[in-house]
Amino acid sequence: MTARSMSKGANLPVDAPDVRVELSWAEGVGGPDIDVSALLLTSDGRVRDDGDFVFYNQPLHASGAVRHVGKRRDAGVMTDAVHVDLGSLEAAITRVVLCASADGGTFGQVTGLTLRLFGTGGRSEVARFEMQADTETAFIGGELYLREGRWKFRAVGQGYASGLAGVATDFGITVDEDQAEASAPPSPQQPSPPQNRLRPQHPPTPQTPLSPQTSQNPPAPASLPGSAPVPPVPPRPTRPDSGVLTPPPGPRLTKGEERLPVDMRKRLSLRKEQVAVSLSKRGAAGITARVVLVLDASGSMAFLYSRGVVADVVERMAAVAAQLDDDGEMQAWTFASESARLPDLRLGELPEWLRLHVRVGEISLFRRNRKPRKGMEPGQVDMRAVGIQNEEQKAIAQVRSYVRENPATAPTLVLFFSDGGVYRDAAIERELRAAVEEPIFWQFVGLGRSNYGVLERFDTLPGRRVDNVGFFAVDDISTVPDQELYDRLLSEFPSWITAAGRAGIL
């Protein structure tokens, strides 16, 4: 059996009752020490307690379902692995997130970083995912997740600049750092590494600081792998010698927000907070960007439009624009056989915008005249002119033209949603390669399990000064929690800003 090579965001069904997930890398002099770990999550995307964290100091989960296998060295290649018995996982566990941390350096110093999935008994390699890294000190390589009663594996490849502490807090574990001398780092002669404690974290509210929790009788703590030293989590301590953390920069107040219905305003407020957290974890708190939304309106999307999934996506993306864009507006395009610009989405008009402009393409056979359809309201696009096929490159070209004709001081983030069926690979590649020198980052999101062609391969295509394209796909975006969606949506944009700045593009 030939192992499947996976790209970032790809997924596959897991038929084996148990699997081994192995991270491998080339052994090198002066590189960081890498440790693999696993987080067992419930349906709310969080651990129940610190027992749901499996690593070398806590190598076996209480259920016996997840076990840290340990490291091996073979012909200059290092491996570390975890074994997961899917049949023994407790009913409450719906995801197993597979993480790695780098102590004493970054993953960018490591070559040959590859995640492999092995079937029953670890005898046959089912899939492999080759990862690229830069300044990250922690990684989510992949995840096993339960969908409609069946286990699947997804290649994630999401990096954190905040170390394993950033990953831990993301999934409900609070990390307390007791510093013996915060005013100066410990000397090589007398090392004083911080002692880290893991404790379950209650789900935060938008105004709740990320702070250590106390109890009358706290459980015996376990030590984080790579605990000396742990890079600081983006939220900064309130004072140099304190372990109490303040929340990252909060959500921006956006013009028109006050006109939204109360329930929508509450959702927006929480989502803006989550966007701010996602950016802060990548050292990008406070950045601004022009946000552009592109929606697939092809015929195969009809079911997602009728179920309200696309309208929900637009509402969730409005929070990204509200947090990143100073005026809180978002330019928008729809496409199928042709591409058409939609009226700008202004936050205060969101409910009406959803009603008027979230519409699937149509086809009109034997259409001889160009009269607008009866009953159309001002500003609406005649979706008969948009059609029902897939021509992504036309939307890409129109967005590029708009950015050239309307220069801005901030970079442009394009959020491009499609359900696949991509067949214009050459034309799409030409457009995106030509856009490398432009101040635009293209984040593609696949809705479902269709063919995404060049979009899912673009991360590995050579010959570009900077990587200007991100891609991931989800089976059902309506089931992905907001924080997870924003983390994945914004995982590559901050690093592109850095790279584009160095290259003189920004």
Short mmCIF file of C-alpha atoms in Angstrom, two decimals:
data_model
loop_
_atom_site.label_atom_id
_atom_site.label_comp_id
_atom_site.label_asym_id
_atom_site.label_seq_id
_atom_site.Cartn_x
_atom_site.Cartn_y
_atom_site.Cartn_z
CA MET A 1 0.00 0.00 0.00
CA THR A 2 1.40 3.39 -1.05
CA ALA A 3 1.17 6.15 1.56
CA ARG A 4 -0.91 9.14 0.51
CA SER A 5 0.95 12.46 0.41
CA MET A 6 -1.26 15.09 2.07
CA SER A 7 -1.35 18.84 1.70
CA LYS A 8 -2.29 21.31 4.41
CA GLY A 9 -6.01 21.12 5.19
CA ALA A 10 -6.54 17.76 3.46
CA ASN A 11 -8.29 14.92 5.27
CA LEU A 12 -8.87 11.21 4.88
CA PRO A 13 -11.00 8.52 6.59
CA VAL A 14 -9.31 6.31 9.18
CA ASP A 15 -10.43 2.70 8.84
CA ALA A 16 -7.95 1.15 11.29
CA PRO A 17 -9.09 0.62 14.91
CA ASP A 18 -5.81 2.04 16.19
CA VAL A 19 -3.10 4.26 14.68
CA ARG A 20 0.36 5.58 15.39
CA VAL A 21 1.12 9.19 14.53
CA GLU A 22 4.83 9.79 14.14
CA LEU A 23 6.77 13.03 13.69
CA SER A 24 10.19 12.70 12.07
CA TRP A 25 12.98 15.18 11.38
CA ALA A 26 16.63 15.17 10.38
CA GLU A 27 19.00 15.11 13.32
CA GLY A 28 21.24 18.17 13.30
CA VAL A 29 23.88 19.87 15.40
CA GLY A 30 22.64 22.83 17.42
CA GLY A 31 18.98 22.29 16.57
CA PRO A 32 16.13 22.36 19.08
CA ASP A 33 14.92 19.41 21.14
CA ILE A 34 11.53 18.36 19.77
CA ASP A 35 8.79 16.64 21.76
CA VAL A 36 5.48 15.25 20.54
CA SER A 37 2.29 15.42 22.62
CA ALA A 38 -1.47 14.90 22.26
CA LEU A 39 -4.54 16.75 23.53
CA LEU A 40 -7.86 14.92 23.95
CA LEU A 41 -10.75 17.31 23.30
CA THR A 42 -14.50 17.19 23.78
CA SER A 43 -17.07 18.60 21.35
CA ASP A 44 -16.50 22.13 22.68
CA GLY A 45 -12.88 21.97 21.51
CA ARG A 46 -11.34 21.93 25.00
CA VAL A 47 -9.77 19.47 27.43
CA ARG A 48 -11.75 18.38 30.50
CA ASP A 49 -8.76 18.54 32.82
CA ASP A 50 -4.98 18.24 32.72
CA GLY A 51 -5.30 14.46 32.44
CA ASP A 52 -6.34 14.95 28.81
CA PHE A 53 -2.79 16.10 27.96
CA VAL A 54 -0.46 13.23 27.02
CA PHE A 55 3.30 13.80 26.76
CA TYR A 56 6.58 12.32 27.97
CA ASN A 57 5.98 13.28 31.63
CA GLN A 58 2.41 11.96 31.49
CA PRO A 59 2.77 9.25 28.85
CA LEU A 60 -0.49 7.32 29.25
CA HIS A 61 -4.05 8.65 29.33
CA ALA A 62 -6.25 7.33 32.13
CA SER A 63 -8.45 5.57 29.57
CA GLY A 64 -5.43 3.80 28.11
CA ALA A 65 -6.48 5.01 24.67
CA VAL A 66 -3.59 7.42 24.01
CA ARG A 67 0.04 6.63 24.78
CA HIS A 68 3.25 8.58 24.20
CA VAL A 69 5.53 6.08 22.47
CA GLY A 70 8.77 8.02 22.76
CA LYS A 71 11.76 8.94 20.62
CA ARG A 72 13.91 6.84 18.33
CA ARG A 73 17.07 7.60 16.39
CA ASP A 74 17.75 5.78 13.13
CA ALA A 75 20.40 6.69 10.52
CA GLY A 76 20.36 10.39 11.32
CA VAL A 77 16.58 10.65 11.53
CA MET A 78 14.79 11.34 14.82
CA THR A 79 11.19 10.29 15.46
CA ASP A 80 8.72 10.82 18.29
CA ALA A 81 5.26 9.30 18.27
CA VAL A 82 1.94 8.74 19.99
CA HIS A 83 -0.31 5.69 19.69
CA VAL A 84 -4.10 6.14 19.64
CA ASP A 85 -6.57 3.30 20.17
CA LEU A 86 -9.67 4.84 18.63
CA GLY A 87 -11.97 2.13 19.97
CA SER A 88 -10.90 2.81 23.56
CA LEU A 89 -11.45 6.57 23.50
CA GLU A 90 -14.16 7.74 25.87
CA ALA A 91 -17.45 8.76 24.31
CA ALA A 92 -16.91 12.39 25.31
CA ILE A 93 -13.71 12.65 23.25
CA THR A 94 -14.30 13.78 19.65
CA ARG A 95 -10.83 15.07 18.68
CA VAL A 96 -7.22 14.13 19.36
CA VAL A 97 -4.89 17.00 18.47
CA LEU A 98 -1.31 16.00 17.69
CA CYS A 99 1.21 18.65 18.75
CA ALA A 100 4.96 19.21 18.89
CA SER A 101 7.15 21.70 20.72
CA ALA A 102 10.71 22.90 20.05
CA ASP A 103 12.90 23.60 23.06
CA GLY A 104 16.06 25.65 22.54
CA GLY A 105 15.23 26.89 19.05
CA THR A 106 12.54 27.04 16.37
CA PHE A 107 11.09 24.57 13.91
CA GLY A 108 12.65 26.63 11.12
CA GLN A 109 16.01 25.20 12.21
CA VAL A 110 14.78 21.66 11.52
CA THR A 111 14.82 19.93 8.13
CA GLY A 112 12.71 17.04 6.93
CA LEU A 113 9.82 17.77 9.30
CA THR A 114 7.21 15.14 8.39
CA LEU A 115 4.10 13.79 10.10
CA ARG A 116 3.23 10.17 9.27
CA LEU A 117 0.08 8.19 9.99
CA PHE A 118 0.47 4.42 10.45
CA GLY A 119 -2.31 1.84 10.55
CA THR A 120 -2.95 -0.96 13.04
CA GLY A 121 0.19 -2.05 14.85
CA GLY A 122 2.21 0.68 13.15
CA ARG A 123 3.11 -1.65 10.30
CA SER A 124 1.77 0.19 7.24
CA GLU A 125 2.16 3.90 6.49
CA VAL A 126 -1.22 5.31 5.47
CA ALA A 127 -0.37 8.96 4.89
CA ARG A 128 2.38 11.52 5.25
CA PHE A 129 2.36 15.30 5.57
CA GLU A 130 5.56 17.27 4.92
CA MET A 131 5.58 20.55 6.84
CA GLN A 132 7.42 23.83 6.38
CA ALA A 133 8.27 26.08 9.31
CA ASP A 134 9.94 29.39 10.13
CA THR A 135 9.93 30.99 13.59
CA GLU A 136 7.39 28.65 15.20
CA THR A 137 8.21 27.06 18.54
CA ALA A 138 5.11 24.84 18.63
CA PHE A 139 3.10 23.07 15.95
CA ILE A 140 -0.22 21.34 15.53
CA GLY A 141 0.77 18.77 12.94
CA GLY A 142 -2.56 17.02 12.52
CA GLU A 143 -5.68 15.81 14.26
CA LEU A 144 -7.92 12.79 14.50
CA TYR A 145 -11.57 13.81 14.64
CA LEU A 146 -14.95 12.10 14.80
CA ARG A 147 -17.42 13.05 12.07
CA GLU A 148 -20.81 11.36 11.71
CA GLY A 149 -19.65 8.33 13.69
CA ARG A 150 -16.45 7.85 11.70
CA TRP A 151 -12.89 8.81 12.58
CA LYS A 152 -10.88 10.91 10.14
CA PHE A 153 -7.40 12.41 10.01
CA ARG A 154 -6.66 16.00 8.96
CA ALA A 155 -3.27 17.53 8.07
CA VAL A 156 -3.24 20.86 9.97
CA GLY A 157 0.31 22.31 9.96
CA GLN A 158 -0.55 25.27 12.20
CA GLY A 159 2.40 26.94 13.92
CA TYR A 160 2.61 28.97 17.11
CA ALA A 161 5.27 31.55 17.95
CA SER A 162 4.21 31.35 21.60
CA GLY A 163 5.49 27.83 22.20
CA LEU A 164 3.64 24.93 23.76
CA ALA A 165 2.15 27.36 26.27
CA GLY A 166 0.25 28.99 23.40
CA VAL A 167 -1.12 25.65 22.23
CA ALA A 168 -2.06 24.59 25.76
CA THR A 169 -4.01 27.76 26.57
CA ASP A 170 -5.77 27.49 23.22
CA PHE A 171 -7.39 24.23 24.26
CA GLY A 172 -8.31 25.02 27.86
CA ILE A 173 -5.14 24.49 29.89
CA THR A 174 -3.79 27.36 31.97
CA VAL A 175 -0.02 27.65 32.19
CA ASP A 176 1.37 29.35 35.31
CA GLU A 177 5.03 30.39 35.27
CA ASP A 178 6.70 30.96 38.66
CA GLN A 179 9.81 32.95 37.93
CA ALA A 180 12.56 32.95 40.54
CA GLU A 181 14.19 36.02 39.03
CA ALA A 182 12.06 37.78 36.42
CA SER A 183 14.32 40.79 36.21
CA ALA A 184 17.19 38.83 34.62
CA PRO A 185 17.50 35.49 32.83
CA PRO A 186 19.16 32.70 34.80
CA SER A 187 22.92 32.40 34.29
CA PRO A 188 24.38 29.33 32.57
CA GLN A 189 26.14 28.38 35.83
CA GLN A 190 22.95 28.41 37.89
CA PRO A 191 19.99 27.61 35.64
CA SER A 192 16.60 28.42 37.11
CA PRO A 193 13.99 27.21 34.63
CA PRO A 194 10.38 28.24 35.26
CA GLN A 195 8.12 25.60 36.75
CA ASN A 196 4.97 25.19 34.68
CA ARG A 197 1.71 23.86 35.99
CA LEU A 198 -1.20 22.57 33.95
CA ARG A 199 -4.73 23.16 35.10
CA PRO A 200 -8.06 23.03 33.27
CA GLN A 201 -9.31 26.40 32.19
CA HIS A 202 -12.96 27.37 32.20
CA PRO A 203 -14.29 28.73 28.89
CA PRO A 204 -13.43 32.46 28.80
CA THR A 205 -15.85 35.30 28.38
CA PRO A 206 -14.81 38.30 26.26
CA GLN A 207 -13.94 40.42 29.32
CA THR A 208 -12.25 37.69 31.39
CA PRO A 209 -8.44 37.97 31.73
CA LEU A 210 -6.40 34.87 31.10
CA SER A 211 -5.24 34.32 34.64
CA PRO A 212 -4.12 31.40 36.76
CA GLN A 213 -6.91 29.68 38.63
CA THR A 214 -6.63 28.74 42.26
CA SER A 215 -8.32 26.12 44.40
CA GLN A 216 -8.19 24.92 47.98
CA ASN A 217 -6.43 21.68 47.06
CA PRO A 218 -4.86 21.89 43.59
CA PRO A 219 -3.90 18.60 41.97
CA ALA A 220 -0.27 17.55 41.72
CA PRO A 221 1.07 19.39 38.67
CA ALA A 222 2.73 17.88 35.63
CA SER A 223 5.60 19.60 33.83
CA LEU A 224 5.25 20.81 30.28
CA PRO A 225 7.65 19.27 27.80
CA GLY A 226 10.41 21.72 26.88
CA SER A 227 9.61 23.78 29.94
CA ALA A 228 12.92 25.64 30.08
CA PRO A 229 12.63 28.16 28.67
CA VAL A 230 9.06 28.65 27.40
CA PRO A 231 8.68 31.62 25.02
CA PRO A 232 6.22 34.19 26.36
CA VAL A 233 2.59 33.88 25.42
CA PRO A 234 1.50 36.97 23.42
CA PRO A 235 -0.64 38.46 26.26
CA ARG A 236 1.92 40.30 28.40
CA PRO A 237 2.31 40.01 32.19
CA THR A 238 0.89 42.89 34.20
CA ARG A 239 4.32 43.44 35.78
CA PRO A 240 7.72 41.82 35.18
CA ASP A 241 7.62 39.56 38.24
CA SER A 242 4.01 38.44 37.89
CA GLY A 243 2.58 35.30 36.36
CA VAL A 244 -0.84 36.95 35.96
CA LEU A 245 -1.59 37.58 32.31
CA THR A 246 -3.63 40.38 30.83
CA PRO A 247 -5.80 39.61 27.81
CA PRO A 248 -4.52 40.44 24.33
CA PRO A 249 -5.58 43.73 22.72
CA GLY A 250 -9.36 43.64 22.68
CA PRO A 251 -11.80 44.04 19.81
CA ARG A 252 -11.99 47.33 17.95
CA LEU A 253 -15.17 49.37 18.17
CA THR A 254 -16.59 49.51 14.68
CA LYS A 255 -18.84 52.09 13.06
CA GLY A 256 -22.42 50.86 12.68
CA GLU A 257 -22.12 48.07 15.24
CA GLU A 258 -24.73 49.69 17.46
CA ARG A 259 -27.38 49.33 14.73
CA LEU A 260 -27.19 45.53 14.66
CA PRO A 261 -29.83 43.35 16.34
CA VAL A 262 -28.86 42.51 19.92
CA ASP A 263 -28.15 38.80 19.29
CA MET A 264 -26.03 39.55 16.22
CA ARG A 265 -24.17 42.30 18.10
CA LYS A 266 -23.34 39.88 20.92
CA ARG A 267 -22.04 37.27 18.46
CA LEU A 268 -19.95 39.90 16.71
CA SER A 269 -18.43 41.12 19.97
CA LEU A 270 -17.36 37.62 21.00
CA ARG A 271 -16.06 36.79 17.53
CA LYS A 272 -13.99 39.97 17.32
CA GLU A 273 -12.42 38.99 20.64
CA GLN A 274 -11.59 35.57 19.18
CA VAL A 275 -10.05 37.14 16.07
CA ALA A 276 -7.91 39.35 18.34
CA VAL A 277 -6.76 36.27 20.28
CA SER A 278 -5.83 34.43 17.07
CA LEU A 279 -3.74 37.39 15.90
CA SER A 280 -2.12 37.88 19.29
CA LYS A 281 -0.98 34.26 19.42
CA ARG A 282 0.99 34.91 16.24
CA GLY A 283 2.52 38.15 17.44
CA ALA A 284 0.25 40.17 15.13
CA ALA A 285 -1.92 42.03 17.65
CA GLY A 286 -3.04 45.42 16.37
CA ILE A 287 -2.34 44.88 12.66
CA THR A 288 -4.73 46.36 10.11
CA ALA A 289 -5.72 45.05 6.70
CA ARG A 290 -8.26 45.61 3.97
CA VAL A 291 -10.48 42.50 3.94
CA VAL A 292 -12.04 41.19 0.73
CA LEU A 293 -14.62 38.38 0.66
CA VAL A 294 -15.10 36.10 -2.38
CA LEU A 295 -18.03 33.66 -2.44
CA ASP A 296 -18.47 30.67 -4.74
CA ALA A 297 -21.98 30.86 -6.26
CA SER A 298 -21.67 27.84 -8.57
CA GLY A 299 -24.54 25.39 -8.89
CA SER A 300 -22.95 22.81 -6.58
CA MET A 301 -23.14 25.39 -3.76
CA ALA A 302 -26.95 25.57 -3.89
CA PHE A 303 -27.40 23.25 -0.91
CA LEU A 304 -25.06 25.35 1.28
CA TYR A 305 -26.93 28.52 0.32
CA SER A 306 -30.34 26.98 1.02
CA ARG A 307 -29.24 25.73 4.46
CA GLY A 308 -27.97 29.17 5.46
CA VAL A 309 -24.36 27.96 5.69
CA VAL A 310 -23.04 30.67 3.35
CA ALA A 311 -24.92 33.42 5.20
CA ASP A 312 -23.38 32.17 8.45
CA VAL A 313 -19.92 32.21 6.85
CA VAL A 314 -20.41 35.84 5.82
CA GLU A 315 -21.47 36.82 9.35
CA ARG A 316 -18.40 35.10 10.80
CA MET A 317 -16.12 36.82 8.27
CA ALA A 318 -17.65 40.19 9.12
CA ALA A 319 -15.94 39.86 12.51
CA VAL A 320 -12.57 39.53 10.76
CA ALA A 321 -13.20 42.72 8.79
CA ALA A 322 -14.48 44.50 11.90
CA GLN A 323 -11.29 43.64 13.78
CA LEU A 324 -8.76 44.17 10.98
CA ASP A 325 -10.23 46.97 8.85
CA ASP A 326 -10.32 50.47 10.28
CA ASP A 327 -13.66 51.32 8.65
CA GLY A 328 -15.18 47.88 9.32
CA GLU A 329 -16.23 47.55 5.68
CA MET A 330 -15.58 44.55 3.47
CA GLN A 331 -15.45 44.47 -0.31
CA ALA A 332 -17.13 41.39 -1.76
CA TRP A 333 -17.33 39.38 -4.97
CA THR A 334 -19.46 36.48 -6.12
CA PHE A 335 -18.43 34.11 -8.91
CA ALA A 336 -19.39 31.08 -10.94
CA SER A 337 -19.15 31.17 -14.75
CA GLU A 338 -18.54 34.91 -14.40
CA SER A 339 -17.47 37.12 -11.54
CA ALA A 340 -19.40 40.12 -10.21
CA ARG A 341 -18.64 42.64 -7.52
CA LEU A 342 -21.25 42.92 -4.79
CA PRO A 343 -22.00 46.14 -2.86
CA ASP A 344 -19.57 46.74 0.00
CA LEU A 345 -20.63 45.09 3.24
CA ARG A 346 -21.05 47.75 5.93
CA LEU A 347 -21.33 46.31 9.38
CA GLY A 348 -24.47 48.19 10.40
CA GLU A 349 -26.24 46.87 7.30
CA LEU A 350 -25.24 43.22 7.76
CA PRO A 351 -28.74 41.66 8.15
CA GLU A 352 -30.04 43.42 5.02
CA TRP A 353 -26.84 42.63 3.10
CA LEU A 354 -27.26 38.94 3.88
CA ARG A 355 -30.85 39.04 2.66
CA LEU A 356 -30.06 40.84 -0.59
CA HIS A 357 -26.69 39.51 -1.69
CA VAL A 358 -26.07 35.97 -0.41
CA ARG A 359 -27.47 34.19 -3.46
CA VAL A 360 -26.45 31.23 -5.62
CA GLY A 361 -25.85 31.53 -9.37
CA GLU A 362 -28.52 30.77 -11.93
CA ILE A 363 -28.68 29.76 -15.57
CA SER A 364 -31.10 31.14 -18.13
CA LEU A 365 -31.40 29.06 -21.32
CA PHE A 366 -32.19 30.87 -24.58
CA ARG A 367 -31.89 34.22 -22.87
CA ARG A 368 -32.01 36.81 -25.68
CA ASN A 369 -32.48 40.08 -23.84
CA ARG A 370 -30.57 41.63 -21.00
CA LYS A 371 -33.46 43.05 -19.06
CA PRO A 372 -33.09 42.73 -15.27
CA ARG A 373 -35.12 40.04 -13.59
CA LYS A 374 -38.43 41.29 -12.22
CA GLY A 375 -38.50 41.85 -8.50
CA MET A 376 -34.79 42.59 -8.14
CA GLU A 377 -33.94 45.25 -5.59
CA PRO A 378 -31.43 48.10 -6.10
CA GLY A 379 -27.83 46.94 -5.90
CA GLN A 380 -28.60 43.26 -6.43
CA VAL A 381 -26.62 41.29 -9.00
CA ASP A 382 -28.63 39.40 -11.61
CA MET A 383 -27.37 35.90 -10.78
CA ARG A 384 -28.31 34.69 -14.27
CA ALA A 385 -25.30 36.66 -15.48
CA VAL A 386 -23.09 34.90 -12.93
CA GLY A 387 -24.05 31.40 -14.09
CA ILE A 388 -23.32 28.09 -12.40
CA GLN A 389 -19.84 26.86 -13.42
CA ASN A 390 -16.43 27.31 -11.73
CA GLU A 391 -14.16 30.08 -13.03
CA GLU A 392 -12.13 31.07 -9.98
CA GLN A 393 -9.49 32.84 -12.05
CA LYS A 394 -12.00 35.49 -13.14
CA ALA A 395 -12.74 36.49 -9.56
CA ILE A 396 -9.00 36.50 -8.74
CA ALA A 397 -8.32 38.80 -11.71
CA GLN A 398 -11.08 41.22 -10.70
CA VAL A 399 -9.85 41.45 -7.12
CA ARG A 400 -6.28 42.07 -8.31
CA SER A 401 -7.52 44.83 -10.61
CA TYR A 402 -9.48 46.45 -7.78
CA VAL A 403 -6.45 46.45 -5.46
CA ARG A 404 -4.24 48.00 -8.16
CA GLU A 405 -6.80 50.72 -8.90
CA ASN A 406 -7.54 51.41 -5.22
CA PRO A 407 -4.19 51.37 -3.40
CA ALA A 408 -4.26 51.30 0.40
CA THR A 409 -1.64 51.75 3.09
CA ALA A 410 -2.61 48.42 4.66
CA PRO A 411 -2.18 45.02 2.97
CA THR A 412 -5.19 43.18 1.56
CA LEU A 413 -6.44 39.87 2.98
CA VAL A 414 -8.69 37.94 0.58
CA LEU A 415 -11.00 35.35 2.16
CA PHE A 416 -11.95 33.11 -0.76
CA PHE A 417 -14.58 30.40 -0.19
CA SER A 418 -15.18 27.58 -2.69
CA ASP A 419 -16.62 24.07 -2.66
CA GLY A 420 -14.05 22.88 -5.20
CA GLY A 421 -14.55 21.41 -8.63
CA VAL A 422 -11.50 23.41 -9.71
CA TYR A 423 -10.50 22.69 -13.29
CA ARG A 424 -8.83 25.91 -14.54
CA ASP A 425 -5.54 25.06 -12.80
CA ALA A 426 -3.23 26.74 -15.31
CA ALA A 427 -5.21 30.00 -15.42
CA ILE A 428 -5.51 30.13 -11.62
CA GLU A 429 -1.79 29.47 -11.18
CA ARG A 430 -0.92 32.26 -13.65
CA GLU A 431 -3.05 34.76 -11.74
CA LEU A 432 -1.70 33.82 -8.29
CA ARG A 433 1.93 33.73 -9.45
CA ALA A 434 1.49 37.19 -11.00
CA ALA A 435 -0.01 38.39 -7.71
CA VAL A 436 3.11 37.44 -5.71
CA GLU A 437 4.52 40.96 -6.07
CA GLU A 438 1.24 42.58 -5.00
CA PRO A 439 0.24 43.47 -1.41
CA ILE A 440 -2.39 40.71 -1.29
CA PHE A 441 -2.58 37.49 0.72
CA TRP A 442 -5.03 34.92 -0.62
CA GLN A 443 -6.60 32.65 1.99
CA PHE A 444 -8.65 29.92 0.30
CA VAL A 445 -11.12 27.87 2.32
CA GLY A 446 -12.53 24.66 0.87
CA LEU A 447 -16.11 23.79 1.78
CA GLY A 448 -16.41 20.02 1.55
CA ARG A 449 -14.35 17.21 0.06
CA SER A 450 -14.20 18.12 -3.62
CA ASN A 451 -11.24 18.62 -5.96
CA TYR A 452 -9.37 21.85 -5.23
CA GLY A 453 -6.67 21.32 -7.82
CA VAL A 454 -3.84 23.84 -7.78
CA LEU A 455 -5.25 25.66 -4.74
CA GLU A 456 -4.27 22.88 -2.32
CA ARG A 457 -0.92 22.39 -4.04
CA PHE A 458 0.06 26.06 -4.11
CA ASP A 459 1.77 25.94 -0.71
CA THR A 460 4.45 23.71 -2.22
CA LEU A 461 4.80 25.30 -5.68
CA PRO A 462 8.32 26.71 -6.16
CA GLY A 463 9.45 29.87 -7.92
CA ARG A 464 7.79 32.53 -5.74
CA ARG A 465 9.64 35.11 -3.64
CA VAL A 466 7.02 34.82 -0.90
CA ASP A 467 4.22 32.36 -0.22
CA ASN A 468 1.15 34.49 -0.94
CA VAL A 469 -1.47 31.70 -0.72
CA GLY A 470 -2.97 29.75 2.16
CA PHE A 471 -5.43 26.86 1.88
CA PHE A 472 -7.39 24.53 4.11
CA ALA A 473 -10.60 22.56 3.67
CA VAL A 474 -13.31 21.52 6.12
CA ASP A 475 -16.01 18.90 5.78
CA ASP A 476 -18.74 21.02 7.34
CA ILE A 477 -17.77 24.57 8.25
CA SER A 478 -20.90 25.05 10.34
CA THR A 479 -19.54 22.53 12.88
CA VAL A 480 -16.10 24.19 13.21
CA PRO A 481 -15.94 26.33 16.40
CA ASP A 482 -15.29 30.03 15.83
CA GLN A 483 -11.91 30.07 17.60
CA GLU A 484 -10.64 27.10 15.58
CA LEU A 485 -11.87 28.68 12.34
CA TYR A 486 -10.16 32.02 13.05
CA ASP A 487 -6.95 30.27 14.13
CA ARG A 488 -6.79 28.41 10.84
CA LEU A 489 -7.96 31.37 8.77
CA LEU A 490 -5.25 33.66 10.17
CA SER A 491 -2.45 31.11 10.64
CA GLU A 492 -0.37 32.22 7.61
CA PHE A 493 -1.32 35.87 7.11
CA PRO A 494 0.99 37.31 9.83
CA SER A 495 4.04 35.41 8.54
CA TRP A 496 3.26 36.58 4.99
CA ILE A 497 3.22 40.20 6.25
CA THR A 498 6.71 39.69 7.68
CA ALA A 499 8.03 38.01 4.52
CA ALA A 500 6.40 40.54 2.17
CA GLY A 501 7.84 43.39 4.24
CA ARG A 502 11.33 41.95 3.98
CA ALA A 503 10.90 41.48 0.23
CA GLY A 504 9.83 45.10 -0.24
CA ILE A 505 6.33 44.16 -1.38
CA LEU A 506 4.73 46.02 1.53
#
